[in-house]
PDB file of C-alpha atoms in Angstrom:
ATOM      1  CA  MET A1137      17.363   5.148  32.592  1.00 51.00           C
ATOM      2  CA  LYS A1138      19.840   7.116  30.005  1.00 52.00           C
ATOM      3  CA  LYS A1139      19.922   4.503  27.951  1.00 54.00           C
ATOM      4  CA  LYS A1140      15.340   4.055  28.040  1.00 56.00           C
ATOM      5  CA  ILE A1141      14.787   7.724  27.616  1.00 54.00           C
ATOM      6  CA  GLU A1142      18.137   7.215  24.829  1.00 54.00           C
ATOM      7  CA  ASN A1143      15.546   4.659  22.740  1.00 54.00           C
ATOM      8  CA  ILE A1144      12.727   6.423  23.133  1.00 53.00           C
ATOM      9  CA  GLN A1145      13.460   8.902  20.971  1.00 51.00           C
ATOM     10  CA  ARG A1146      15.540   6.820  18.404  1.00 51.00           C
ATOM     11  CA  LYS A1147      11.810   5.628  17.833  1.00 51.00           C
ATOM     12  CA  SER A1148      10.324   8.520  18.025  1.00 55.00           C
ATOM     13  CA  VAL A1149      12.570  10.344  15.236  1.00 61.00           C
ATOM     14  CA  SER A1150      13.025   7.510  13.029  1.00 68.00           C
ATOM     15  CA  PRO A1151      11.473   6.463   9.715  1.00 68.00           C
ATOM     16  CA  PRO A1152       8.806   4.499   9.990  1.00 71.00           C
ATOM     17  CA  ARG A1153       9.863   0.676   8.524  1.00 70.00           C
ATOM     18  CA  ASP A1154       7.344  -2.255   6.394  1.00 64.00           C
ATOM     19  CA  SER A1155       6.990  -5.272   8.122  1.00 60.00           C
ATOM     20  CA  LYS A1156      10.560  -6.267   7.063  1.00 64.00           C
ATOM     21  CA  GLY A1157      12.920  -3.576   7.733  1.00 68.00           C
ATOM     22  CA  ALA A1158      12.938  -1.655   4.913  1.00 71.00           C
ATOM     23  CA  ILE A1159      12.207   2.197   5.523  1.00 77.00           C
ATOM     24  CA  VAL A1160       8.336   3.473   4.096  1.00 75.00           C
ATOM     25  CA  PRO A1161       7.890   5.538   1.161  1.00 79.00           C
ATOM     26  CA  LYS A1162       6.601   9.466   1.902  1.00 81.00           C
ATOM     27  CA  ARG A1163       4.260   8.412  -1.516  1.00 82.00           C
ATOM     28  CA  ILE A1164       3.735   4.903   0.236  1.00 79.00           C
ATOM     29  CA  LEU A1165       3.072   7.154   3.975  1.00 78.00           C
ATOM     30  CA  GLU A1166       0.643   9.849   1.873  1.00 80.00           C
ATOM     31  CA  ILE A1167      -1.262   6.823   0.119  1.00 80.00           C
ATOM     32  CA  LEU A1168      -1.440   4.742   3.877  1.00 75.00           C
ATOM     33  CA  GLU A1169      -2.407   9.028   4.967  1.00 77.00           C
ATOM     34  CA  ASP A1170      -5.306   9.406   2.760  1.00 75.00           C
ATOM     35  CA  VAL A1171      -7.090   6.171   3.871  1.00 73.00           C
ATOM     36  CA  GLY A1172      -6.943   6.421   7.683  1.00 70.00           C
ATOM     37  CA  ASP A1173      -7.353   4.297  10.029  1.00 65.00           C
ATOM     38  CA  ARG A1174     -10.720   3.865  10.244  1.00 64.00           C
ATOM     39  CA  CYS A1175     -11.409   3.195   7.079  1.00 67.00           C
ATOM     40  CA  ARG A1176      -8.620   0.454   6.822  1.00 61.00           C
ATOM     41  CA  SER A1177     -10.070  -0.973  10.528  1.00 62.00           C
ATOM     42  CA  ALA A1178     -13.720  -0.433   8.696  1.00 57.00           C
ATOM     43  CA  ILE A1179     -12.351  -2.429   5.785  1.00 62.00           C
ATOM     44  CA  ASN A1180     -10.885  -5.149   8.439  1.00 57.00           C
ATOM     45  CA  ALA A1181      -7.090  -5.119   6.451  1.00 61.00           C
ATOM     46  CA  ALA A1182      -4.381  -6.637   7.023  1.00 58.00           C
ATOM     47  CA  GLN A1183      -0.770  -5.251   7.410  1.00 67.00           C
ATOM     48  CA  PRO A1184      -0.777  -3.449   3.295  1.00 74.00           C
ATOM     49  CA  ALA A1185       1.534  -4.749   0.896  1.00 79.00           C
ATOM     50  CA  TYR A1186       3.458  -1.446  -1.104  1.00 83.00           C
ATOM     51  CA  LYS A1187       4.833  -1.629  -4.240  1.00 86.00           C
ATOM     52  CA  TYR A1188       7.696   1.440  -4.852  1.00 87.00           C
ATOM     53  CA  ARG A1189       8.845   1.845  -8.531  1.00 88.00           C
ATOM     54  CA  PRO A1190       9.235   5.319  -9.557  1.00 82.00           C
ATOM     55  CA  ASP A1191      11.747   4.843 -12.285  1.00 82.00           C
ATOM     56  CA  ASP A1192       8.479   2.882 -13.912  1.00 76.00           C
ATOM     57  CA  TRP A1193       6.327   5.992 -12.852  1.00 80.00           C
ATOM     58  CA  ILE A1194       3.730   4.538 -15.704  1.00 86.00           C
ATOM     59  CA  PHE A1195      -0.448   4.862 -15.403  1.00 89.00           C
ATOM     60  CA  SER A1196      -2.221   1.504 -13.453  1.00 90.00           C
ATOM     61  CA  LYS A1197      -3.538  -0.650 -15.986  1.00 89.00           C
ATOM     62  CA  TRP A1198      -5.497  -3.337 -15.684  1.00 87.00           C
ATOM     63  CA  HIS A1199      -3.735  -6.570 -17.835  1.00 85.00           C
ATOM     64  CA  SER A1200      -5.815  -8.774 -18.913  1.00 82.00           C
ATOM     65  CA  ARG A1201      -3.525 -11.392 -19.578  1.00 84.00           C
ATOM     66  CA  LEU A1202      -1.577 -10.963 -16.181  1.00 79.00           C
ATOM     67  CA  HIS A1203      -4.672 -11.123 -14.640  1.00 79.00           C
ATOM     68  CA  LYS A1204      -3.533  -8.334 -12.347  1.00 83.00           C
ATOM     69  CA  ILE A1205      -2.832  -4.547 -12.639  1.00 87.00           C
ATOM     70  CA  VAL A1206      -0.081  -3.085 -13.666  1.00 88.00           C
ATOM     71  CA  PHE A1207       1.572  -0.211 -11.306  1.00 89.00           C
ATOM     72  CA  ALA A1208       4.123   1.297 -10.324  1.00 90.00           C
ATOM     73  CA  ILE A1209       3.397   2.892  -7.231  1.00 89.00           C
ATOM     74  CA  GLY A1210       0.540   1.326  -5.197  1.00 89.00           C
ATOM     75  CA  VAL A1211      -0.420  -0.097  -1.899  1.00 88.00           C
ATOM     76  CA  SER A1212      -3.301  -2.873  -1.792  1.00 85.00           C
ATOM     77  CA  TYR A1213      -5.129  -5.416   0.671  1.00 82.00           C
ATOM     78  CA  ASN A1214      -6.245  -8.296   0.694  1.00 79.00           C
ATOM     79  CA  LEU A1215     -10.313  -8.690   2.026  1.00 78.00           C
ATOM     80  CA  ALA A1216     -12.291 -10.703   2.192  1.00 71.00           C
ATOM     81  CA  SER A1217     -15.848 -10.781   2.511  1.00 73.00           C
ATOM     82  CA  PRO A1218     -18.835 -13.377   3.957  1.00 73.00           C
ATOM     83  CA  GLU A1219     -19.366 -15.074   1.228  1.00 75.00           C
ATOM     84  CA  SER A1220     -16.685 -16.356   1.706  1.00 75.00           C
ATOM     85  CA  ARG A1221     -14.995 -14.387  -1.583  1.00 77.00           C
ATOM     86  CA  ILE A1222     -11.673 -13.003  -2.088  1.00 79.00           C
ATOM     87  CA  TRP A1223     -10.605  -9.359  -2.583  1.00 82.00           C
ATOM     88  CA  LYS A1224      -7.726  -7.762  -4.142  1.00 84.00           C
ATOM     89  CA  LEU A1225      -8.561  -3.579  -3.292  1.00 84.00           C
ATOM     90  CA  THR A1226      -5.323  -1.634  -4.624  1.00 88.00           C
ATOM     91  CA  ILE A1227      -4.831   2.718  -4.237  1.00 88.00           C
ATOM     92  CA  CYS A1228      -2.501   3.796  -6.517  1.00 89.00           C
ATOM     93  CA  PHE A1229      -0.200   6.651  -6.925  1.00 88.00           C
ATOM     94  CA  GLU A1230      -0.723   7.622 -10.600  1.00 89.00           C
ATOM     95  CA  PRO A1231       2.044  10.460 -12.665  1.00 88.00           C
ATOM     96  CA  ASN A1232      -0.257  13.295 -13.011  1.00 89.00           C
ATOM     97  CA  GLU A1233      -0.874  13.694  -8.724  1.00 85.00           C
ATOM     98  CA  THR A1234      -3.717  12.068  -8.226  1.00 87.00           C
ATOM     99  CA  CYS A1235      -4.731   8.358  -6.708  1.00 87.00           C
ATOM    100  CA  SER A1236      -6.385   5.740  -8.899  1.00 88.00           C
ATOM    101  CA  ALA A1237      -8.182   2.328  -7.073  1.00 88.00           C
ATOM    102  CA  TYR A1238      -9.683  -1.412  -8.040  1.00 88.00           C
ATOM    103  CA  LEU A1239     -10.817  -3.938  -6.505  1.00 86.00           C
ATOM    104  CA  ILE A1240     -10.921  -6.972  -8.275  1.00 85.00           C
ATOM    105  CA  ASP A1241     -12.684 -10.444  -7.009  1.00 82.00           C
ATOM    106  CA  LYS A1242      -9.627 -13.011  -6.589  1.00 76.00           C
ATOM    107  CA  THR A1243     -12.290 -16.310  -6.051  1.00 73.00           C
ATOM    108  CA  GLU A1244     -12.862 -15.616 -10.757  1.00 67.00           C
ATOM    109  CA  GLN A1245     -10.507 -12.582 -10.941  1.00 58.00           C
TER     110      GLN A1245
END
């Protein structure tokens, strides 16, 4: 019985981890908290992918040659729509302490 209690206490104290077992950075947790569970369920978003590179911290921008968003800290969701289109929602944390959101139609790029 003692081991179960210790395991429950350890789980509540341990930092959140992603699907690969890595500790999720604080800034990413802030973005996920701001988005909220209701919004994630409304857009039917699966497990988000995140990128955390504070050493390369730049303002996010669309890179037309690579057909993708270039950013240092952010979260991306793949979304499906009824019209058989694939969308990607990316929320980036900017150096001026704001967030930018991008919605990209991946079907057409």
